[in-house]
Amino acid sequence: MTTKDKGDQKELQKYLSAWQKRHQEYLEKKSQEKASETDEEERNDETFETSESTETNETDSSEEEKEVQNQDSDDDEVTESEESEEVEEPSEDDEESDKENTEESSDDSEDRTENFIGQADVGIEKESKPDKPRIERIHLYRALPVLVISSLLILLSLYFITPLGSLKNIVVTGNERVSQDEIIKATQIDSRDYTLTTFLNRNQYANNLKKANSWIEKAEISYQFPITFKIQVTEYKILAYEASTGNIYPVISNGTVINQPVKKEALPENYMRLNLSDKGKVKKLVQELSDVPDSIKNEIQTVDLTPSKATKDLLTLTMRDEHKIIVPLSDIHKKLPYYSRVHPLLTEPSIVDMEAGIFSYSASLVQKEEQDQEQEKEESSEETVPSETEAAPSDVTDETNN
């Protein structure tokens, strides 16, 4: 080996060692930059970035160790080859082979350096590419209410725009005397109304029904998902029938006379008949009877107005067992309940007088008195007729004498 070749080899060795130094400095700077970046990422997101930074550090350190080991092995090979050349005496053939080996080793070293530099450039390019920004969870949590509210508004708008918003299925239950169509019409629910507005105004529709129809005592409107509305009604019961004008009208339990005549064929077998033309007195009677036991009310057959000089609202109640009760209209709630105590003492059809106090007497005696009074009236009328006829001929004789 010539001195020139040895000089070239030493210069190549110097070049490789200088590159190794620069590469080590670059790796140190790179590790420092990564350490600073990992610190910043840990501050922003401790949960995600810590794991990633540790993985990248481990991979980088393993690559550095591999590169350093490869470089050390190359240096060892070069130094060993130099020592062997110095110990052995060079020959011409050996010098030629050494030249070839040195050229090959120089080419290999140049290739390795180019590979190392290329890998370093690739690493720098990878690091220079910015990572895609990640959306933190706190921002997602903040945006969640907005997304939910906006989606609900979109669904509501679609619901109101489409015909689904006005679909309704109305079901009526509890009605006996009023038809389903009459009830729906009385509520004033329009087919064009939205289902939501019908649900919100259901109490108002129930009040409209009670005001429009006298039969309805209670009305409740309930909603069943998705489009069903159930109208539960409770009708007033019929307490009596008013028949003072010839036609028969039902009287419901609140004292109202329904202006719908009832045919005789539709009447029940046993009912209370009222011969009261004044609707105010009918309502008052119903209010007074509300405090009377049902056992007494069910036995009343007819109610007639029989006023006296002292009591203008005196009523005569004819019972189904032919007993009669004379009682003022304003005192029914106080005096009529005592009839349950008097009734067991009555052995024959009697009259229970409750106008002033409470006492009873036989109805047959009253009939006899009435018959006697009628006979007396007839007899008195007959006596007056002959006296007038007797006076007429005397007048005639007087005229003839004159």
PDB file of C-alpha atoms in Angstrom, residues 41-235:
ATOM      1  CA  GLU A  41     -48.422  18.102  24.433  1.00  0.00           C
ATOM      2  CA  GLU A  42     -48.635  16.774  27.975  1.00  0.00           C
ATOM      3  CA  ARG A  43     -49.941  20.141  29.145  1.00  0.00           C
ATOM      4  CA  ASN A  44     -52.658  20.203  26.487  1.00  0.00           C
ATOM      5  CA  ASP A  45     -53.802  16.613  26.702  1.00  0.00           C
ATOM      6  CA  GLU A  46     -52.300  14.396  29.393  1.00  0.00           C
ATOM      7  CA  THR A  47     -54.380  11.375  28.550  1.00  0.00           C
ATOM      8  CA  PHE A  48     -53.523  10.975  24.854  1.00  0.00           C
ATOM      9  CA  GLU A  49     -50.173  12.682  24.123  1.00  0.00           C
ATOM     10  CA  THR A  50     -48.185  11.093  26.969  1.00  0.00           C
ATOM     11  CA  SER A  51     -48.597   7.613  25.532  1.00  0.00           C
ATOM     12  CA  GLU A  52     -47.696   8.737  22.016  1.00  0.00           C
ATOM     13  CA  SER A  53     -44.604  10.691  23.130  1.00  0.00           C
ATOM     14  CA  THR A  54     -43.262   7.731  25.080  1.00  0.00           C
ATOM     15  CA  GLU A  55     -43.721   5.437  22.076  1.00  0.00           C
ATOM     16  CA  THR A  56     -41.950   7.842  19.727  1.00  0.00           C
ATOM     17  CA  ASN A  57     -39.075   8.311  22.195  1.00  0.00           C
ATOM     18  CA  GLU A  58     -38.628   4.566  22.523  1.00  0.00           C
ATOM     19  CA  THR A  59     -38.597   4.040  18.775  1.00  0.00           C
ATOM     20  CA  ASP A  60     -36.140   6.912  18.220  1.00  0.00           C
ATOM     21  CA  SER A  61     -33.798   5.688  20.940  1.00  0.00           C
ATOM     22  CA  SER A  62     -33.833   2.164  19.502  1.00  0.00           C
ATOM     23  CA  GLU A  63     -33.022   3.523  16.033  1.00  0.00           C
ATOM     24  CA  GLU A  64     -30.207   5.647  17.427  1.00  0.00           C
ATOM     25  CA  GLU A  65     -28.733   2.690  19.255  1.00  0.00           C
ATOM     26  CA  LYS A  66     -28.860   0.599  16.093  1.00  0.00           C
ATOM     27  CA  GLU A  67     -27.185   3.340  14.034  1.00  0.00           C
ATOM     28  CA  VAL A  68     -24.457   3.880  16.626  1.00  0.00           C
ATOM     29  CA  GLN A  69     -23.791   0.151  16.825  1.00  0.00           C
ATOM     30  CA  ASN A  70     -23.524  -0.065  13.039  1.00  0.00           C
ATOM     31  CA  GLN A  71     -21.141   2.882  12.930  1.00  0.00           C
ATOM     32  CA  ASP A  72     -18.991   1.439  15.731  1.00  0.00           C
ATOM     33  CA  SER A  73     -18.770  -1.878  13.943  1.00  0.00           C
ATOM     34  CA  ASP A  74     -17.688  -0.112  10.746  1.00  0.00           C
ATOM     35  CA  ASP A  75     -15.031   1.852  12.629  1.00  0.00           C
ATOM     36  CA  ASP A  76     -13.732  -1.319  14.250  1.00  0.00           C
ATOM     37  CA  GLU A  77     -13.441  -2.999  10.879  1.00  0.00           C
ATOM     38  CA  VAL A  78     -11.537  -0.048   9.424  1.00  0.00           C
ATOM     39  CA  THR A  79      -9.097   0.138  12.347  1.00  0.00           C
ATOM     40  CA  GLU A  80      -8.501  -3.608  12.247  1.00  0.00           C
ATOM     41  CA  SER A  81      -7.748  -3.456   8.546  1.00  0.00           C
ATOM     42  CA  GLU A  82      -5.266  -0.619   9.091  1.00  0.00           C
ATOM     43  CA  GLU A  83      -3.489  -2.456  11.890  1.00  0.00           C
ATOM     44  CA  SER A  84      -3.193  -5.573   9.797  1.00  0.00           C
ATOM     45  CA  GLU A  85      -1.735  -3.562   6.904  1.00  0.00           C
ATOM     46  CA  GLU A  86       0.844  -1.889   9.200  1.00  0.00           C
ATOM     47  CA  VAL A  87       1.965  -5.198  10.737  1.00  0.00           C
ATOM     48  CA  GLU A  88       2.324  -7.050   7.427  1.00  0.00           C
ATOM     49  CA  GLU A  89       4.906  -5.913   4.907  1.00  0.00           C
ATOM     50  CA  PRO A  90       3.320  -4.760   1.750  1.00  0.00           C
ATOM     51  CA  SER A  91       3.921  -6.497  -1.557  1.00  0.00           C
ATOM     52  CA  GLU A  92       2.964  -5.458  -5.035  1.00  0.00           C
ATOM     53  CA  ASP A  93       0.117  -7.921  -5.288  1.00  0.00           C
ATOM     54  CA  ASP A  94      -0.954  -7.060  -1.822  1.00  0.00           C
ATOM     55  CA  GLU A  95      -0.794  -3.391  -2.638  1.00  0.00           C
ATOM     56  CA  GLU A  96      -3.021  -3.884  -5.644  1.00  0.00           C
ATOM     57  CA  SER A  97      -5.496  -5.930  -3.642  1.00  0.00           C
ATOM     58  CA  ASP A  98      -5.323  -3.347  -0.872  1.00  0.00           C
ATOM     59  CA  LYS A  99      -6.090  -0.632  -3.363  1.00  0.00           C
ATOM     60  CA  GLU A 100      -9.096  -2.524  -4.586  1.00  0.00           C
ATOM     61  CA  ASN A 101     -10.230  -3.196  -1.032  1.00  0.00           C
ATOM     62  CA  THR A 102      -9.786   0.411  -0.031  1.00  0.00           C
ATOM     63  CA  GLU A 103     -11.686   1.540  -3.077  1.00  0.00           C
ATOM     64  CA  GLU A 104     -14.481  -0.888  -2.275  1.00  0.00           C
ATOM     65  CA  SER A 105     -14.486   0.106   1.377  1.00  0.00           C
ATOM     66  CA  SER A 106     -14.521   3.762   0.410  1.00  0.00           C
ATOM     67  CA  ASP A 107     -17.414   3.116  -1.934  1.00  0.00           C
ATOM     68  CA  ASP A 108     -19.225   1.183   0.790  1.00  0.00           C
ATOM     69  CA  SER A 109     -18.588   3.903   3.312  1.00  0.00           C
ATOM     70  CA  GLU A 110     -19.824   6.520   0.886  1.00  0.00           C
ATOM     71  CA  ASP A 111     -22.965   4.463   0.254  1.00  0.00           C
ATOM     72  CA  ARG A 112     -23.504   4.069   3.979  1.00  0.00           C
ATOM     73  CA  THR A 113     -23.067   7.755   4.589  1.00  0.00           C
ATOM     74  CA  GLU A 114     -25.508   8.519   1.815  1.00  0.00           C
ATOM     75  CA  ASN A 115     -27.988   6.047   3.337  1.00  0.00           C
ATOM     76  CA  PHE A 116     -27.582   7.590   6.791  1.00  0.00           C
ATOM     77  CA  ILE A 117     -28.038  11.073   5.382  1.00  0.00           C
ATOM     78  CA  GLY A 118     -31.090   9.932   3.385  1.00  0.00           C
ATOM     79  CA  GLN A 119     -32.637   8.355   6.477  1.00  0.00           C
ATOM     80  CA  ALA A 120     -31.980  11.504   8.465  1.00  0.00           C
ATOM     81  CA  ASP A 121     -33.579  13.616   5.736  1.00  0.00           C
ATOM     82  CA  VAL A 122     -36.610  11.315   5.675  1.00  0.00           C
ATOM     83  CA  GLY A 123     -36.932  11.597   9.462  1.00  0.00           C
ATOM     84  CA  ILE A 124     -36.708  15.385   9.252  1.00  0.00           C
ATOM     85  CA  GLU A 125     -39.368  15.454   6.538  1.00  0.00           C
ATOM     86  CA  LYS A 126     -41.637  13.237   8.654  1.00  0.00           C
ATOM     87  CA  GLU A 127     -41.155  15.478  11.639  1.00  0.00           C
ATOM     88  CA  SER A 128     -41.679  18.626   9.585  1.00  0.00           C
ATOM     89  CA  LYS A 129     -45.156  17.428   8.515  1.00  0.00           C
ATOM     90  CA  PRO A 130     -47.676  18.918  10.974  1.00  0.00           C
ATOM     91  CA  ASP A 131     -50.008  16.486  12.717  1.00  0.00           C
ATOM     92  CA  LYS A 132     -53.728  16.819  12.077  1.00  0.00           C
ATOM     93  CA  PRO A 133     -55.381  18.870  14.821  1.00  0.00           C
ATOM     94  CA  ARG A 134     -57.425  16.729  17.159  1.00  0.00           C
ATOM     95  CA  ILE A 135     -60.742  17.914  18.576  1.00  0.00           C
ATOM     96  CA  GLU A 136     -60.659  17.837  22.328  1.00  0.00           C
ATOM     97  CA  ARG A 137     -63.494  16.242  24.256  1.00  0.00           C
ATOM     98  CA  ILE A 138     -64.405  19.419  26.081  1.00  0.00           C
ATOM     99  CA  HIS A 139     -65.260  21.061  22.746  1.00  0.00           C
ATOM    100  CA  LEU A 140     -67.454  18.110  21.832  1.00  0.00           C
ATOM    101  CA  TYR A 141     -69.248  18.360  25.154  1.00  0.00           C
ATOM    102  CA  ARG A 142     -69.829  22.073  24.602  1.00  0.00           C
ATOM    103  CA  ALA A 143     -71.199  21.509  21.110  1.00  0.00           C
ATOM    104  CA  LEU A 144     -73.470  18.630  22.137  1.00  0.00           C
ATOM    105  CA  PRO A 145     -76.392  20.777  23.496  1.00  0.00           C
ATOM    106  CA  VAL A 146     -76.350  22.916  20.368  1.00  0.00           C
ATOM    107  CA  LEU A 147     -76.499  19.846  18.154  1.00  0.00           C
ATOM    108  CA  VAL A 148     -79.339  18.315  20.158  1.00  0.00           C
ATOM    109  CA  ILE A 149     -81.418  21.508  20.179  1.00  0.00           C
ATOM    110  CA  SER A 150     -80.892  22.139  16.482  1.00  0.00           C
ATOM    111  CA  SER A 151     -81.874  18.568  15.588  1.00  0.00           C
ATOM    112  CA  LEU A 152     -85.036  18.845  17.689  1.00  0.00           C
ATOM    113  CA  LEU A 153     -85.967  22.100  15.992  1.00  0.00           C
ATOM    114  CA  ILE A 154     -85.491  20.501  12.600  1.00  0.00           C
ATOM    115  CA  LEU A 155     -87.705  17.560  13.559  1.00  0.00           C
ATOM    116  CA  LEU A 156     -90.420  19.869  14.920  1.00  0.00           C
ATOM    117  CA  SER A 157     -90.402  21.997  11.804  1.00  0.00           C
ATOM    118  CA  LEU A 158     -90.727  18.921   9.619  1.00  0.00           C
ATOM    119  CA  TYR A 159     -93.545  17.662  11.843  1.00  0.00           C
ATOM    120  CA  PHE A 160     -95.535  20.885  11.487  1.00  0.00           C
ATOM    121  CA  ILE A 161     -94.922  21.191   7.760  1.00  0.00           C
ATOM    122  CA  THR A 162     -96.035  17.670   6.892  1.00  0.00           C
ATOM    123  CA  PRO A 163     -99.683  16.449   7.203  1.00  0.00           C
ATOM    124  CA  LEU A 164     -98.663  14.283  10.151  1.00  0.00           C
ATOM    125  CA  GLY A 165     -98.986  17.323  12.408  1.00  0.00           C
ATOM    126  CA  SER A 166    -102.773  17.501  11.987  1.00  0.00           C
ATOM    127  CA  LEU A 167    -103.701  13.813  12.105  1.00  0.00           C
ATOM    128  CA  LYS A 168    -106.060  12.977  14.983  1.00  0.00           C
ATOM    129  CA  ASN A 169    -108.043   9.943  16.058  1.00  0.00           C
ATOM    130  CA  ILE A 170    -110.851  10.940  18.472  1.00  0.00           C
ATOM    131  CA  VAL A 171    -112.542   8.254  20.581  1.00  0.00           C
ATOM    132  CA  VAL A 172    -115.614   9.003  22.754  1.00  0.00           C
ATOM    133  CA  THR A 173    -116.567   6.816  25.728  1.00  0.00           C
ATOM    134  CA  GLY A 174    -119.270   7.026  28.423  1.00  0.00           C
ATOM    135  CA  ASN A 175    -121.987   8.522  26.216  1.00  0.00           C
ATOM    136  CA  GLU A 176    -125.491   6.996  26.261  1.00  0.00           C
ATOM    137  CA  ARG A 177    -127.939   9.732  25.235  1.00  0.00           C
ATOM    138  CA  VAL A 178    -125.583  11.978  23.239  1.00  0.00           C
ATOM    139  CA  SER A 179    -124.057  10.765  19.975  1.00  0.00           C
ATOM    140  CA  GLN A 180    -120.340  10.778  19.260  1.00  0.00           C
ATOM    141  CA  ASP A 181    -120.687  13.313  16.438  1.00  0.00           C
ATOM    142  CA  GLU A 182    -122.556  15.737  18.698  1.00  0.00           C
ATOM    143  CA  ILE A 183    -119.845  15.468  21.346  1.00  0.00           C
ATOM    144  CA  ILE A 184    -116.994  16.059  18.871  1.00  0.00           C
ATOM    145  CA  LYS A 185    -118.849  19.006  17.366  1.00  0.00           C
ATOM    146  CA  ALA A 186    -119.484  20.507  20.817  1.00  0.00           C
ATOM    147  CA  THR A 187    -115.774  20.389  21.688  1.00  0.00           C
ATOM    148  CA  GLN A 188    -115.005  22.651  18.683  1.00  0.00           C
ATOM    149  CA  ILE A 189    -111.993  20.530  17.695  1.00  0.00           C
ATOM    150  CA  ASP A 190    -111.170  21.257  14.061  1.00  0.00           C
ATOM    151  CA  SER A 191    -109.692  18.608  11.799  1.00  0.00           C
ATOM    152  CA  ARG A 192    -107.117  21.182  10.649  1.00  0.00           C
ATOM    153  CA  ASP A 193    -105.827  21.792  14.174  1.00  0.00           C
ATOM    154  CA  TYR A 194    -102.357  20.486  14.951  1.00  0.00           C
ATOM    155  CA  THR A 195    -102.056  17.539  17.282  1.00  0.00           C
ATOM    156  CA  LEU A 196     -99.800  19.555  19.573  1.00  0.00           C
ATOM    157  CA  THR A 197    -102.253  22.470  19.877  1.00  0.00           C
ATOM    158  CA  THR A 198    -105.103  20.031  20.522  1.00  0.00           C
ATOM    159  CA  PHE A 199    -103.085  18.473  23.332  1.00  0.00           C
ATOM    160  CA  LEU A 200    -102.250  21.854  24.882  1.00  0.00           C
ATOM    161  CA  ASN A 201    -105.887  23.107  24.684  1.00  0.00           C
ATOM    162  CA  ARG A 202    -107.607  19.874  25.746  1.00  0.00           C
ATOM    163  CA  ASN A 203    -109.013  21.419  28.962  1.00  0.00           C
ATOM    164  CA  GLN A 204    -110.573  24.254  26.977  1.00  0.00           C
ATOM    165  CA  TYR A 205    -112.212  21.763  24.615  1.00  0.00           C
ATOM    166  CA  ALA A 206    -113.635  19.856  27.599  1.00  0.00           C
ATOM    167  CA  ASN A 207    -115.167  23.073  28.979  1.00  0.00           C
ATOM    168  CA  ASN A 208    -116.675  23.823  25.572  1.00  0.00           C
ATOM    169  CA  LEU A 209    -118.349  20.426  25.629  1.00  0.00           C
ATOM    170  CA  LYS A 210    -119.887  20.942  29.086  1.00  0.00           C
ATOM    171  CA  LYS A 211    -121.213  24.376  28.151  1.00  0.00           C
ATOM    172  CA  ALA A 212    -122.670  23.302  24.811  1.00  0.00           C
ATOM    173  CA  ASN A 213    -124.537  20.174  25.943  1.00  0.00           C
ATOM    174  CA  SER A 214    -126.793  20.045  29.019  1.00  0.00           C
ATOM    175  CA  TRP A 215    -126.500  16.271  29.320  1.00  0.00           C
ATOM    176  CA  ILE A 216    -122.748  16.343  30.041  1.00  0.00           C
ATOM    177  CA  GLU A 217    -121.806  16.464  33.724  1.00  0.00           C
ATOM    178  CA  LYS A 218    -118.058  15.775  33.373  1.00  0.00           C
ATOM    179  CA  ALA A 219    -115.694  15.663  30.415  1.00  0.00           C
ATOM    180  CA  GLU A 220    -112.023  14.710  30.311  1.00  0.00           C
ATOM    181  CA  ILE A 221    -109.776  14.606  27.256  1.00  0.00           C
ATOM    182  CA  SER A 222    -106.664  12.441  27.451  1.00  0.00           C
ATOM    183  CA  TYR A 223    -103.892  11.903  24.896  1.00  0.00           C
ATOM    184  CA  GLN A 224    -102.484   8.576  23.776  1.00  0.00           C
ATOM    185  CA  PHE A 225     -99.353   8.503  21.620  1.00  0.00           C
ATOM    186  CA  PRO A 226     -99.149   9.121  18.725  1.00  0.00           C
ATOM    187  CA  ILE A 227    -102.422  10.705  17.489  1.00  0.00           C
ATOM    188  CA  THR A 228    -105.288   9.355  19.647  1.00  0.00           C
ATOM    189  CA  PHE A 229    -107.454  11.601  21.843  1.00  0.00           C
ATOM    190  CA  LYS A 230    -109.891   9.907  24.217  1.00  0.00           C
ATOM    191  CA  ILE A 231    -112.945  11.905  25.387  1.00  0.00           C
ATOM    192  CA  GLN A 232    -114.379  10.417  28.585  1.00  0.00           C
ATOM    193  CA  VAL A 233    -117.823  11.868  29.397  1.00  0.00           C
ATOM    194  CA  THR A 234    -120.215  11.422  32.317  1.00  0.00           C
ATOM    195  CA  GLU A 235    -123.870  12.220  31.658  1.00  0.00           C
TER     196      GLU A 235
END
